[in-house]
């Protein structure tokens, strides 16, 4: 039994069943045994692969998107380039490389990473030594900002509610004889966040709510509204929230039981883009999307970028670039399930790709 499992069981024995959000937060973020303290998380030899690890083209296209937004902001001589949940730091390194030829951009950018895992901070430092690290957005100094996050929101803890006899009940994690099981109990106050179109779901429905995602989005929107700038988030999930249990665990590129080995597998849930859109709008910023990742990247010219990279290379290399392009954009790969949401200050012209 893992140490984290023992400590979770002791906690449940002492306090009673814990919410799924508490369980997820412990499994991912526990300072010693949490999943994100592991070194080999992403990439081909990790548990799952993310878009920046699939191909450099992803970060390059996002870099050009950021440069465009910087121009539209009037090329501020100093701004904060902020990334949420940077993983191995690959995306930021690619953004900085792709924007190096854009006169003034890299010099004006002060890089900030929002990252809770100390282990991952070390990896990020290797790729972007001049970054500044924060636990939350609150400690990033005020000022105009360009913000990016890839697969950040899907790692935030969710609450699950189950409809029984016309009422929403909270799904909690209980432990019996060393085995975790789900039980339903009185709901926490976050139940009020279930969107209007889902409130009257039929018995047996499951609704998921991610309060920390909504509050982080509120903070981002407030910052952009006050100090100017633009944010872009890519993740997998719903364009419009709907019922269902999307809590899942990945280990060695395979789906596993999320309750089997706490801390050993990555835990995620679908991101509800309509709820993030609403949170941004309520905090007085303007939101665009979500739009499918494939359409977004194609509209921004990832096809031509792939051609440029492939030209003059051998057949094997060309095939590799083509398959990476397909992985990022094809509807049956990451093109449709993954979506993009932009949030920005009202005064900025609309972003490209939406
Ligand atoms: N963006 C990267 C990694 C995605 S995994 C990529 O695309 O490859 C999720 C990342 O978010 C990890 O770096 C994890 O440590 C970080 N993370 C998760 N929850 C966080 C939180 N509450 N605050 C800050 N970072 C968090």
Tab-separated table of C-alpha atoms and ligand atoms in Angstrom:
chain	number	residue	atom	x	y	z
A	1	UNK	CA	0.000	0.000	0.000
A	2	UNK	CA	1.433	3.442	-0.902
A	3	UNK	CA	2.172	5.870	1.936
A	4	UNK	CA	-0.310	8.287	0.476
A	5	UNK	CA	-3.012	5.609	0.518
A	6	UNK	CA	-2.301	4.929	4.193
A	7	UNK	CA	-2.483	8.599	5.055
A	8	UNK	CA	-5.746	9.045	3.107
A	9	UNK	CA	-7.278	6.057	4.890
A	10	UNK	CA	-6.228	7.442	8.297
A	11	UNK	CA	-7.753	10.779	7.377
A	12	UNK	CA	-11.050	9.202	6.286
A	13	UNK	CA	-11.174	7.134	9.471
A	14	UNK	CA	-10.699	10.289	11.529
A	15	UNK	CA	-13.030	12.687	9.666
A	16	UNK	CA	-15.387	10.509	7.637
A	17	UNK	CA	-15.606	10.335	3.817
A	18	UNK	CA	-13.768	13.129	1.941
A	19	UNK	CA	-14.917	14.966	-1.170
A	20	UNK	CA	-13.543	13.901	-4.537
A	21	UNK	CA	-11.864	17.330	-4.689
A	22	UNK	CA	-9.974	16.633	-1.434
A	23	UNK	CA	-8.983	13.193	-2.699
A	24	UNK	CA	-7.798	14.558	-6.063
A	25	UNK	CA	-5.853	17.432	-4.498
A	26	UNK	CA	-3.999	15.067	-2.137
A	27	UNK	CA	-3.189	12.561	-4.897
A	28	UNK	CA	-1.815	15.224	-7.244
A	29	UNK	CA	-0.342	17.851	-4.948
A	30	UNK	CA	0.755	16.137	-1.731
A	31	UNK	CA	4.164	17.743	-0.995
A	32	UNK	CA	5.998	14.395	-0.742
A	33	UNK	CA	3.857	11.699	-2.307
A	34	UNK	CA	1.703	13.656	-4.779
A	35	UNK	CA	1.725	12.611	-8.424
A	36	UNK	CA	3.292	15.867	-9.661
A	37	UNK	CA	6.332	15.328	-7.433
A	38	UNK	CA	7.326	12.449	-9.711
A	39	UNK	CA	9.973	13.235	-12.281
A	40	UNK	CA	8.766	11.274	-15.287
A	41	UNK	CA	5.273	12.527	-15.770
A	42	UNK	CA	4.975	13.738	-19.356
A	43	UNK	CA	6.402	12.631	-22.654
A	44	UNK	CA	6.846	9.326	-24.412
A	45	UNK	CA	8.499	7.711	-21.379
A	46	UNK	CA	6.052	9.331	-18.949
A	47	UNK	CA	2.411	8.581	-18.198
A	48	UNK	CA	0.863	10.815	-20.814
A	49	UNK	CA	1.893	13.118	-23.619
A	50	UNK	CA	0.760	16.707	-23.969
A	51	UNK	CA	0.658	18.940	-27.056
A	52	UNK	CA	3.947	20.813	-26.418
A	53	UNK	CA	5.670	17.433	-25.966
A	54	UNK	CA	4.166	16.126	-29.226
A	55	UNK	CA	5.797	18.813	-31.360
A	56	UNK	CA	7.673	22.115	-31.222
A	57	UNK	CA	5.121	23.435	-33.764
A	58	UNK	CA	2.540	23.784	-31.004
A	59	UNK	CA	4.608	26.248	-28.949
A	60	UNK	CA	5.798	28.066	-32.045
A	61	UNK	CA	2.255	28.783	-33.214
A	62	UNK	CA	1.266	29.917	-29.716
A	63	UNK	CA	4.345	32.154	-29.633
A	64	UNK	CA	3.231	33.890	-32.806
A	65	UNK	CA	-0.274	34.254	-31.389
A	66	UNK	CA	1.251	35.928	-28.300
A	67	UNK	CA	3.371	38.256	-30.451
A	68	UNK	CA	0.240	39.305	-32.348
A	69	UNK	CA	-1.540	40.090	-29.072
A	70	UNK	CA	1.491	42.082	-27.896
A	71	UNK	CA	1.362	44.186	-31.076
A	72	UNK	CA	-2.351	44.784	-30.601
A	73	UNK	CA	-1.672	45.852	-26.998
A	74	UNK	CA	0.557	48.597	-28.422
A	75	UNK	CA	3.857	46.779	-27.809
A	76	UNK	CA	4.250	47.549	-24.097
A	77	UNK	CA	7.969	47.810	-23.283
A	78	UNK	CA	7.489	45.605	-20.290
A	79	UNK	CA	4.829	42.954	-19.670
A	80	UNK	CA	4.336	39.716	-17.728
A	81	UNK	CA	4.431	36.508	-19.746
A	82	UNK	CA	2.696	34.094	-17.395
A	83	UNK	CA	2.257	30.345	-17.745
A	84	UNK	CA	-0.023	28.246	-15.562
A	85	UNK	CA	1.073	24.634	-14.948
A	86	UNK	CA	4.169	24.608	-17.200
A	87	UNK	CA	5.032	20.896	-16.774
A	88	UNK	CA	8.513	20.375	-18.241
A	89	UNK	CA	8.768	23.995	-19.445
A	90	UNK	CA	8.732	22.974	-23.103
A	91	UNK	CA	5.891	25.261	-24.173
A	92	UNK	CA	7.506	28.405	-22.742
A	93	UNK	CA	10.897	27.508	-24.249
A	94	UNK	CA	9.238	27.076	-27.674
A	95	UNK	CA	7.295	30.345	-27.303
A	96	UNK	CA	10.502	32.243	-26.472
A	97	UNK	CA	12.405	30.658	-29.364
A	98	UNK	CA	9.623	31.370	-31.880
A	99	UNK	CA	9.290	34.992	-30.788
A	100	UNK	CA	13.032	35.745	-30.700
A	101	UNK	CA	12.891	37.326	-34.203
A	102	UNK	CA	9.965	39.597	-33.165
A	103	UNK	CA	11.782	42.805	-32.344
A	104	UNK	CA	11.336	43.870	-28.731
A	105	UNK	CA	9.069	41.008	-27.627
A	106	UNK	CA	11.467	38.804	-25.657
A	107	UNK	CA	13.192	41.818	-24.079
A	108	UNK	CA	9.852	43.173	-22.904
A	109	UNK	CA	8.694	39.817	-21.486
A	110	UNK	CA	9.165	39.032	-17.809
A	111	UNK	CA	8.495	35.312	-17.479
A	112	UNK	CA	6.398	34.000	-14.577
A	113	UNK	CA	5.438	30.399	-13.894
A	114	UNK	CA	2.542	29.389	-11.673
A	115	UNK	CA	3.628	25.953	-10.477
A	116	UNK	CA	3.082	24.153	-7.197
A	117	UNK	CA	5.328	21.129	-7.791
A	118	UNK	CA	8.909	21.712	-6.600
A	119	UNK	CA	10.113	18.777	-8.679
A	120	UNK	CA	8.658	20.238	-11.882
A	121	UNK	CA	10.004	23.696	-11.034
A	122	UNK	CA	13.484	22.179	-11.279
A	123	UNK	CA	12.788	20.855	-14.784
A	124	UNK	CA	11.342	24.227	-15.811
A	125	UNK	CA	14.440	26.022	-14.498
A	126	UNK	CA	16.600	23.953	-16.824
A	127	UNK	CA	14.616	25.105	-19.862
A	128	UNK	CA	13.923	28.718	-18.814
A	129	UNK	CA	16.519	29.735	-16.203
A	130	UNK	CA	15.357	33.369	-16.002
A	131	UNK	CA	11.781	32.540	-14.957
A	132	UNK	CA	10.089	33.619	-11.738
A	133	UNK	CA	8.089	31.018	-9.845
A	134	UNK	CA	4.835	31.442	-7.925
A	135	UNK	CA	2.295	29.268	-6.132
A	136	UNK	CA	-0.582	31.434	-7.348
A	137	UNK	CA	-1.236	34.427	-9.589
A	138	UNK	CA	-1.557	36.700	-6.528
A	139	UNK	CA	2.196	37.198	-6.167
A	140	UNK	CA	2.830	38.116	-9.819
A	141	UNK	CA	3.371	41.903	-9.882
A	142	UNK	CA	0.702	44.122	-11.444
A	143	UNK	CA	0.963	45.151	-15.083
A	144	UNK	CA	-0.080	44.139	-18.592
A	145	UNK	CA	0.029	40.367	-19.064
A	146	UNK	CA	0.006	37.660	-21.674
A	147	UNK	CA	-1.106	34.404	-20.084
A	148	UNK	CA	-0.987	30.821	-21.331
A	149	UNK	CA	-2.019	27.460	-19.899
A	150	UNK	CA	-2.032	24.046	-21.560
A	151	UNK	CA	-3.691	21.164	-19.722
A	152	UNK	CA	-3.718	23.189	-16.517
A	153	UNK	CA	-7.428	23.315	-15.677
A	154	UNK	CA	-7.954	19.558	-16.155
A	155	UNK	CA	-5.621	18.905	-13.202
A	156	UNK	CA	-7.648	20.980	-10.743
A	157	UNK	CA	-9.796	19.150	-8.173
A	158	UNK	CA	-13.449	18.587	-9.014
A	159	UNK	CA	-16.557	17.947	-6.965
A	160	UNK	CA	-19.061	15.410	-8.236
A	161	UNK	CA	-22.784	15.552	-7.516
A	162	UNK	CA	-25.251	12.751	-8.085
A	163	UNK	CA	-28.995	13.268	-8.490
A	164	UNK	CA	-31.118	11.053	-6.244
A	165	UNK	CA	-34.866	11.453	-5.625
A	166	UNK	CA	-34.819	14.906	-7.194
A	167	UNK	CA	-31.911	16.159	-5.065
A	168	UNK	CA	-28.205	16.681	-5.685
A	169	UNK	CA	-25.926	14.743	-3.302
A	170	UNK	CA	-22.144	14.931	-3.008
A	171	UNK	CA	-20.042	11.947	-4.083
A	172	UNK	CA	-17.378	11.330	-1.444
A	173	UNK	CA	-14.549	8.859	-1.064
A	174	UNK	CA	-14.898	6.383	1.790
A	175	UNK	CA	-12.517	3.601	2.808
A	176	UNK	CA	-13.543	0.160	3.928
A	177	UNK	CA	-11.039	-2.638	4.676
A	178	UNK	CA	-8.344	-0.674	2.876
A	179	UNK	CA	-10.421	-0.216	-0.285
A	180	UNK	CA	-11.756	3.153	-1.459
A	181	UNK	CA	-15.367	3.387	-2.461
A	182	UNK	CA	-17.702	6.182	-3.460
A	183	UNK	CA	-20.600	7.093	-1.198
A	184	UNK	CA	-23.184	9.863	-1.558
A	185	UNK	CA	-23.805	12.335	1.245
A	186	UNK	CA	-25.079	15.846	1.933
A	187	UNK	CA	-23.753	18.269	-0.715
A	188	UNK	CA	-21.145	20.971	-0.066
A	189	UNK	CA	-22.110	24.572	-0.871
A	190	UNK	CA	-20.451	24.338	-4.319
A	191	UNK	CA	-23.565	22.472	-5.441
A	192	UNK	CA	-24.970	25.949	-6.152
A	193	UNK	CA	-22.477	26.231	-9.032
A	194	UNK	CA	-24.209	23.524	-11.109
A	195	UNK	CA	-25.153	25.397	-14.293
A	196	UNK	CA	-28.777	26.381	-14.872
A	197	UNK	CA	-29.284	24.027	-17.835
A	198	UNK	CA	-28.259	21.046	-15.656
A	199	UNK	CA	-29.978	21.871	-12.368
A	200	UNK	CA	-33.053	19.706	-13.018
A	201	UNK	CA	-31.251	16.624	-14.366
A	202	UNK	CA	-32.958	13.236	-14.101
A	203	UNK	CA	-32.203	10.885	-11.207
A	204	UNK	CA	-28.875	9.119	-11.667
A	205	UNK	CA	-27.243	12.125	-13.412
A	206	UNK	CA	-23.736	13.135	-12.387
A	207	UNK	CA	-22.642	16.777	-12.500
A	208	UNK	CA	-19.042	17.945	-12.061
A	209	UNK	CA	-17.952	21.310	-10.693
A	210	UNK	CA	-14.432	22.691	-10.385
A	211	UNK	CA	-14.625	25.651	-7.970
A	212	UNK	CA	-10.870	26.336	-8.033
A	213	UNK	CA	-10.896	26.612	-11.856
A	214	UNK	CA	-13.713	29.155	-11.661
A	215	UNK	CA	-11.990	31.203	-8.994
A	216	UNK	CA	-8.615	31.166	-10.820
A	217	UNK	CA	-10.376	32.227	-14.027
A	218	UNK	CA	-12.062	35.034	-12.097
A	219	UNK	CA	-8.640	36.244	-10.864
A	220	UNK	CA	-7.197	36.110	-14.382
A	221	UNK	CA	-10.106	38.037	-15.876
A	222	UNK	CA	-9.914	40.671	-13.164
A	223	UNK	CA	-6.186	41.169	-13.784
A	224	UNK	CA	-6.669	41.488	-17.558
A	225	UNK	CA	-9.571	43.842	-17.090
A	226	UNK	CA	-7.562	46.060	-14.714
A	227	UNK	CA	-4.062	45.974	-16.212
A	228	UNK	CA	-4.640	44.917	-19.829
A	229	UNK	CA	-3.630	41.832	-21.744
A	230	UNK	CA	-4.808	38.522	-23.062
A	231	UNK	CA	-4.946	34.876	-21.970
A	232	UNK	CA	-5.171	31.594	-23.860
A	233	UNK	CA	-6.104	28.217	-22.392
A	234	UNK	CA	-6.024	24.872	-24.158
A	235	UNK	CA	-7.401	21.744	-22.605
A	236	UNK	CA	-9.650	18.807	-23.196
A	237	UNK	CA	-13.266	18.986	-22.225
A	238	UNK	CA	-16.810	20.114	-22.910
A	239	UNK	CA	-17.769	23.135	-25.005
A	240	UNK	CA	-21.073	23.065	-23.109
A	241	UNK	CA	-21.069	21.190	-19.776
A	242	UNK	CA	-23.091	18.027	-19.696
A	243	UNK	CA	-23.798	15.157	-17.339
A	244	UNK	CA	-21.337	12.341	-16.758
A	245	UNK	CA	-18.425	11.077	-14.710
A	246	UNK	CA	-15.190	12.168	-16.438
A	247	UNK	CA	-12.844	11.616	-13.484
A	248	UNK	CA	-10.001	9.490	-14.888
A	249	UNK	CA	-6.516	8.197	-14.161
A	250	UNK	CA	-3.658	7.636	-16.625
A	251	UNK	CA	-0.529	5.623	-15.978
A	252	UNK	CA	1.975	4.534	-18.636
A	253	UNK	CA	-0.404	5.831	-21.343
A	254	UNK	CA	-3.235	3.585	-20.097
A	255	UNK	CA	-6.422	4.250	-18.192
A	256	UNK	CA	-6.314	2.813	-14.679
A	257	UNK	CA	-8.625	2.827	-11.651
A	258	UNK	CA	-8.243	6.308	-10.061
A	259	UNK	CA	-8.649	4.802	-6.590
A	260	UNK	CA	-6.142	1.944	-6.933
A	261	UNK	CA	-2.792	3.607	-6.186
A	262	UNK	CA	-3.110	7.203	-4.978
A	263	UNK	CA	-0.188	9.359	-6.139
A	264	UNK	CA	0.949	6.881	-8.797
A	265	UNK	CA	-1.340	7.952	-11.660
A	266	UNK	CA	-2.319	11.270	-13.195
A	267	UNK	CA	-5.862	12.281	-12.286
A	268	UNK	CA	-7.897	14.620	-14.474
A	269	UNK	CA	-11.446	15.547	-15.401
A	270	UNK	CA	-13.051	17.242	-18.413
A	271	UNK	CA	-12.797	21.032	-18.368
A	272	UNK	CA	-16.165	22.791	-18.612
A	273	UNK	CA	-15.359	25.593	-21.067
A	274	UNK	CA	-18.793	27.211	-20.838
A	275	UNK	CA	-18.330	27.592	-17.076
A	276	UNK	CA	-14.854	29.139	-17.538
A	277	UNK	CA	-16.266	31.457	-20.228
A	278	UNK	CA	-18.971	32.596	-17.814
A	279	UNK	CA	-16.503	33.099	-14.937
A	280	UNK	CA	-14.346	35.324	-17.178
A	281	UNK	CA	-17.299	37.359	-18.393
A	282	UNK	CA	-18.658	37.802	-14.874
A	283	UNK	CA	-15.267	39.248	-13.894
A	284	UNK	CA	-15.686	41.804	-16.732
A	285	UNK	CA	-13.253	40.448	-19.310
A	286	UNK	CA	-14.185	39.349	-22.805
A	287	UNK	CA	-14.079	35.631	-23.631
A	288	UNK	CA	-13.819	33.934	-27.038
A	289	UNK	CA	-14.587	30.269	-27.709
A	290	UNK	CA	-14.181	27.603	-26.900
A	291	UNK	CA	-13.166	26.503	-30.361
A	292	UNK	CA	-11.672	23.115	-31.328
A	293	UNK	CA	-7.862	22.969	-31.060
A	294	UNK	CA	-7.500	21.567	-34.601
A	295	UNK	CA	-9.390	24.464	-36.198
A	296	UNK	CA	-7.545	26.992	-34.062
A	297	UNK	CA	-4.067	25.708	-34.936
A	298	UNK	CA	-4.915	25.364	-38.637
A	299	UNK	CA	-6.324	28.911	-38.749
A	300	UNK	CA	-3.059	30.144	-37.233
A	301	UNK	CA	-1.006	28.431	-39.929
A	302	UNK	CA	0.315	25.242	-38.359
A	303	UNK	CA	-0.056	23.571	-41.787
A	304	UNK	CA	2.452	25.956	-43.403
A	305	UNK	CA	4.744	25.665	-40.401
A	306	UNK	CA	4.769	21.873	-40.838
A	307	UNK	CA	5.571	22.272	-44.532
A	308	UNK	CA	8.442	24.646	-43.780
A	309	UNK	CA	9.872	22.269	-41.181
A	310	UNK	CA	9.551	19.293	-43.525
A	311	UNK	CA	11.037	20.886	-46.624
A	312	UNK	CA	14.484	19.601	-47.481
A	313	UNK	CA	14.337	16.775	-44.903
A	314	UNK	CA	14.297	13.039	-45.623
A	315	UNK	CA	11.158	10.938	-45.988
A	316	UNK	CA	11.269	9.593	-42.424
A	317	UNK	CA	11.483	13.078	-40.934
A	318	UNK	CA	8.683	14.310	-43.208
A	319	UNK	CA	6.484	11.447	-42.105
A	320	UNK	CA	7.208	12.225	-38.442
A	321	UNK	CA	6.250	15.901	-38.860
A	322	UNK	CA	3.070	14.927	-40.691
A	323	UNK	CA	2.077	12.485	-37.966
A	324	UNK	CA	2.712	15.112	-35.259
A	325	UNK	CA	0.586	17.601	-37.188
A	326	UNK	CA	-2.157	14.988	-37.414
A	327	UNK	CA	-1.877	14.219	-33.696
A	328	UNK	CA	-2.402	17.876	-32.789
A	329	UNK	CA	-5.156	18.705	-35.275
A	330	UNK	CA	-7.074	15.645	-36.545
A	331	UNK	CA	-10.656	15.353	-35.244
A	332	UNK	CA	-10.077	11.753	-34.104
A	333	UNK	CA	-6.885	12.721	-32.221
A	334	UNK	CA	-6.428	15.996	-30.256
A	335	UNK	CA	-8.177	18.234	-32.800
A	336	UNK	CA	-11.721	18.162	-31.475
A	337	UNK	CA	-11.686	16.900	-27.881
A	338	UNK	CA	-9.111	19.588	-27.075
A	339	UNK	CA	-10.448	23.110	-27.119
A	340	UNK	CA	-9.190	26.670	-26.872
A	341	UNK	CA	-10.547	29.589	-24.880
A	342	UNK	CA	-9.260	33.156	-25.089
A	343	UNK	CA	-9.923	35.774	-22.422
A	344	UNK	CA	-8.861	39.373	-22.732
A	345	UNK	CA	-9.314	42.989	-21.851
A	346	UNK	CA	-12.365	44.542	-23.573
A	347	UNK	CA	-10.282	47.065	-25.455
A	348	UNK	CA	-8.168	44.533	-27.364
A	349	UNK	CA	-9.318	43.600	-30.871
A	350	UNK	CA	-10.614	40.006	-31.193
A	351	UNK	CA	-7.925	37.309	-31.192
A	352	UNK	CA	-7.068	35.314	-34.337
A	353	UNK	CA	-8.318	31.732	-34.685
A	354	UNK	CA	-11.807	32.105	-33.160
B	1	LIG	N1	1.379	22.473	-19.434
B	1	LIG	C1	2.179	21.260	-19.352
B	1	LIG	C2	1.828	20.378	-18.147
B	1	LIG	C3	0.406	20.007	-17.904
B	1	LIG	S1	0.189	19.006	-16.463
B	1	LIG	C4	2.101	20.514	-20.655
B	1	LIG	O1	1.235	20.828	-21.447
B	1	LIG	O2	2.908	19.609	-20.868
B	1	LIG	C5	-0.385	20.109	-15.233
B	1	LIG	C6	0.613	21.080	-14.682
B	1	LIG	O3	-0.061	21.931	-13.761
B	1	LIG	C7	1.785	20.504	-13.915
B	1	LIG	O4	2.912	21.306	-14.139
B	1	LIG	C8	1.302	20.611	-12.452
B	1	LIG	O5	2.338	20.556	-11.514
B	1	LIG	C9	0.611	21.957	-12.498
B	1	LIG	N2	-0.420	22.196	-11.501
B	1	LIG	C10	-1.450	21.406	-11.180
B	1	LIG	N3	-2.245	21.992	-10.266
B	1	LIG	C11	-1.710	23.203	-10.002
B	1	LIG	C12	-2.080	24.299	-9.162
B	1	LIG	N4	-3.153	24.241	-8.406
B	1	LIG	N5	-1.313	25.400	-9.196
B	1	LIG	C13	-0.223	25.471	-9.978
B	1	LIG	N6	0.171	24.463	-10.792
B	1	LIG	C14	-0.552	23.342	-10.805
